[in-house]
């Protein structure tokens, strides 16, 4: 059995070597597993409490996990969330905001793939950013749907349509 040597990178490095996996993959697996006890904590202690408290919990956990896995590259995601907020408060739920968000966020993601691409499979900021891109574009569609009359919406659109943007 292998022994952890001083300065070898700690337990994550040890498990990566033991399992024959990369350190980023083990870090990502560790944070996914850690999400389960945090979900239980939320359910038992925060569920039903102030939405601001719950949002603070989710934001702090998400940013902490993101920073742990991707370092300062998590700022790509933070920047895009703020850009989406700016688009929605300035342009609102118009078709123009849907087009702008689609073009900008897909372009940003494709540029990220281009500049971080290698010949091997890598776990980088662009992996979760793909999911964020789809969610942000979906958000612009939901706000756009919320501006339409109810009778013109499908049942699914009625469930997800947003009437407005929360202003801080």
Coordinates of C-alpha atoms in Angstrom, one line a residue:
X1 CA 0.0 0.0 0.0
X2 CA 1.2 3.5 -0.9
X3 CA 2.1 5.9 1.8
X4 CA 1.4 9.7 1.5
X5 CA 4.7 11.4 1.3
X6 CA 5.3 14.9 2.8
X7 CA 4.6 17.6 0.2
X8 CA 2.9 15.1 -2.2
X9 CA -0.3 17.1 -2.5
X10 CA -2.3 15.6 0.3
X11 CA -5.2 13.1 0.3
X12 CA -6.6 14.2 -3.1
X13 CA -3.3 13.5 -4.8
X14 CA -3.0 10.2 -2.9
X15 CA -6.4 9.0 -4.0
X16 CA -5.8 10.2 -7.6
X17 CA -2.6 8.1 -7.7
X18 CA -4.3 5.1 -6.0
X19 CA -7.2 5.1 -8.4
X20 CA -5.2 6.1 -11.5
X21 CA -7.3 9.2 -12.0
X22 CA -6.4 12.8 -12.4
X23 CA -6.5 15.2 -9.4
X24 CA -9.2 17.4 -11.0
X25 CA -11.4 14.4 -11.4
X26 CA -11.0 13.3 -7.8
X27 CA -11.7 16.9 -6.6
X28 CA -14.8 17.0 -8.7
X29 CA -16.0 13.7 -7.4
X30 CA -15.3 14.8 -3.8
X31 CA -17.4 17.9 -4.2
X32 CA -20.2 16.0 -5.8
X33 CA -20.2 13.6 -2.8
X34 CA -19.9 16.5 -0.3
X35 CA -23.1 18.0 -1.9
X36 CA -25.2 15.2 -0.4
X37 CA -24.6 16.0 3.3
X38 CA -24.9 19.7 2.5
X39 CA -28.3 19.0 0.9
X40 CA -29.3 17.2 4.1
X41 CA -28.1 20.1 6.2
X42 CA -30.2 22.5 4.0
X43 CA -33.3 20.3 4.2
X44 CA -33.1 19.9 8.0
X45 CA -31.9 23.4 9.1
X46 CA -32.6 25.9 6.3
X47 CA -35.6 24.6 4.3
X48 CA -38.6 26.9 4.9
X49 CA -36.4 29.7 6.3
X50 CA -35.8 33.1 4.7
X51 CA -35.2 32.9 1.0
X52 CA -32.2 35.2 1.4
X53 CA -30.6 32.8 3.9
X54 CA -31.1 29.9 1.6
X55 CA -29.8 31.8 -1.4
X56 CA -26.7 32.8 0.6
X57 CA -26.1 29.2 1.5
X58 CA -26.4 28.1 -2.1
X59 CA -24.2 30.9 -3.4
X60 CA -21.5 30.3 -0.8
X61 CA -21.5 26.5 -1.4
X62 CA -21.5 26.9 -5.1
X63 CA -18.7 29.5 -5.2
X64 CA -16.6 27.5 -2.7
X65 CA -17.0 24.3 -4.7
X66 CA -16.3 26.2 -7.9
X67 CA -13.2 27.8 -6.5
X68 CA -11.9 24.5 -5.1
X69 CA -12.3 22.8 -8.4
X70 CA -11.4 25.6 -10.9
X71 CA -9.6 28.3 -9.0
X72 CA -10.0 31.8 -10.2
X73 CA -11.5 30.5 -13.5
X74 CA -14.8 30.4 -11.6
X75 CA -14.8 34.1 -12.3
X76 CA -15.9 33.3 -15.9
X77 CA -19.2 31.9 -14.5
X78 CA -19.6 34.8 -12.0
X79 CA -19.0 37.3 -14.8
X80 CA -21.6 35.7 -17.0
X81 CA -24.2 35.7 -14.3
X82 CA -23.8 39.4 -13.8
X83 CA -23.9 40.0 -17.5
X84 CA -27.2 38.1 -17.7
X85 CA -28.6 40.1 -14.9
X86 CA -27.6 43.3 -16.7
X87 CA -29.1 42.1 -19.9
X88 CA -32.4 41.3 -18.2
X89 CA -32.7 44.5 -16.2
X90 CA -31.8 46.7 -19.2
X91 CA -33.5 45.0 -22.1
X92 CA -36.1 42.9 -20.1
X93 CA -38.0 40.0 -21.4
X94 CA -37.9 40.8 -25.0
X95 CA -37.0 38.6 -28.0
X96 CA -34.0 40.8 -28.4
X97 CA -32.7 39.7 -24.9
X98 CA -33.2 36.1 -25.9
X99 CA -31.1 36.6 -29.1
X100 CA -28.4 38.7 -27.3
X101 CA -28.1 36.1 -24.5
X102 CA -27.9 33.2 -26.9
X103 CA -25.3 34.8 -29.1
X104 CA -23.2 36.1 -26.3
X105 CA -23.2 33.1 -24.0
X106 CA -22.8 30.5 -26.8
X107 CA -19.9 32.6 -28.2
X108 CA -18.3 32.9 -24.8
X109 CA -18.6 29.2 -24.2
X110 CA -17.2 28.4 -27.7
X111 CA -14.3 30.8 -27.1
X112 CA -13.6 29.1 -23.8
X113 CA -13.5 25.7 -25.5
X114 CA -11.2 27.1 -28.2
X115 CA -8.7 28.7 -25.7
X116 CA -8.7 25.8 -23.2
X117 CA -8.9 22.9 -25.7
X118 CA -6.2 20.2 -25.6
X119 CA -5.9 16.8 -27.2
X120 CA -7.0 15.1 -23.9
X121 CA -10.2 15.2 -21.9
X122 CA -9.7 17.9 -19.3
X123 CA -11.8 19.0 -16.4
X124 CA -11.8 22.8 -16.7
X125 CA -14.1 25.7 -16.0
X126 CA -15.8 25.2 -19.4
X127 CA -17.4 21.9 -18.3
X128 CA -19.8 23.4 -15.8
X129 CA -20.0 26.6 -17.8
X130 CA -21.7 24.6 -20.5
X131 CA -24.6 23.9 -18.1
X132 CA -24.6 27.5 -16.9
X133 CA -24.8 28.7 -20.5
X134 CA -27.9 26.6 -21.1
X135 CA -29.5 27.8 -17.9
X136 CA -28.8 31.4 -18.6
X137 CA -30.3 31.2 -22.1
X138 CA -33.3 29.3 -20.6
X139 CA -33.7 32.1 -18.1
X140 CA -34.0 34.7 -20.9
X141 CA -36.6 32.5 -22.6
X142 CA -38.6 32.1 -19.4
X143 CA -38.6 35.9 -18.9
X144 CA -39.7 36.4 -22.5
X145 CA -42.5 33.9 -22.0
X146 CA -43.6 35.7 -18.9
X147 CA -44.3 38.8 -21.1
X148 CA -46.8 36.9 -23.3
X149 CA -50.5 36.6 -22.6
X150 CA -51.3 33.4 -20.5
X151 CA -53.6 32.0 -23.2
X152 CA -50.7 31.9 -25.7
X153 CA -48.4 29.8 -23.5
X154 CA -48.2 26.0 -23.5
X155 CA -48.6 24.2 -20.2
X156 CA -44.9 23.9 -19.8
X157 CA -44.3 27.6 -20.5
X158 CA -47.0 28.5 -17.9
X159 CA -44.9 26.6 -15.3
X160 CA -41.6 28.3 -16.0
X161 CA -42.6 31.8 -17.2
X162 CA -41.2 34.6 -15.2
X163 CA -43.1 37.9 -14.9
X164 CA -40.1 40.1 -14.0
X165 CA -36.6 40.5 -12.8
X166 CA -35.8 41.0 -9.1
X167 CA -34.0 44.3 -8.6
X168 CA -31.4 44.6 -5.8

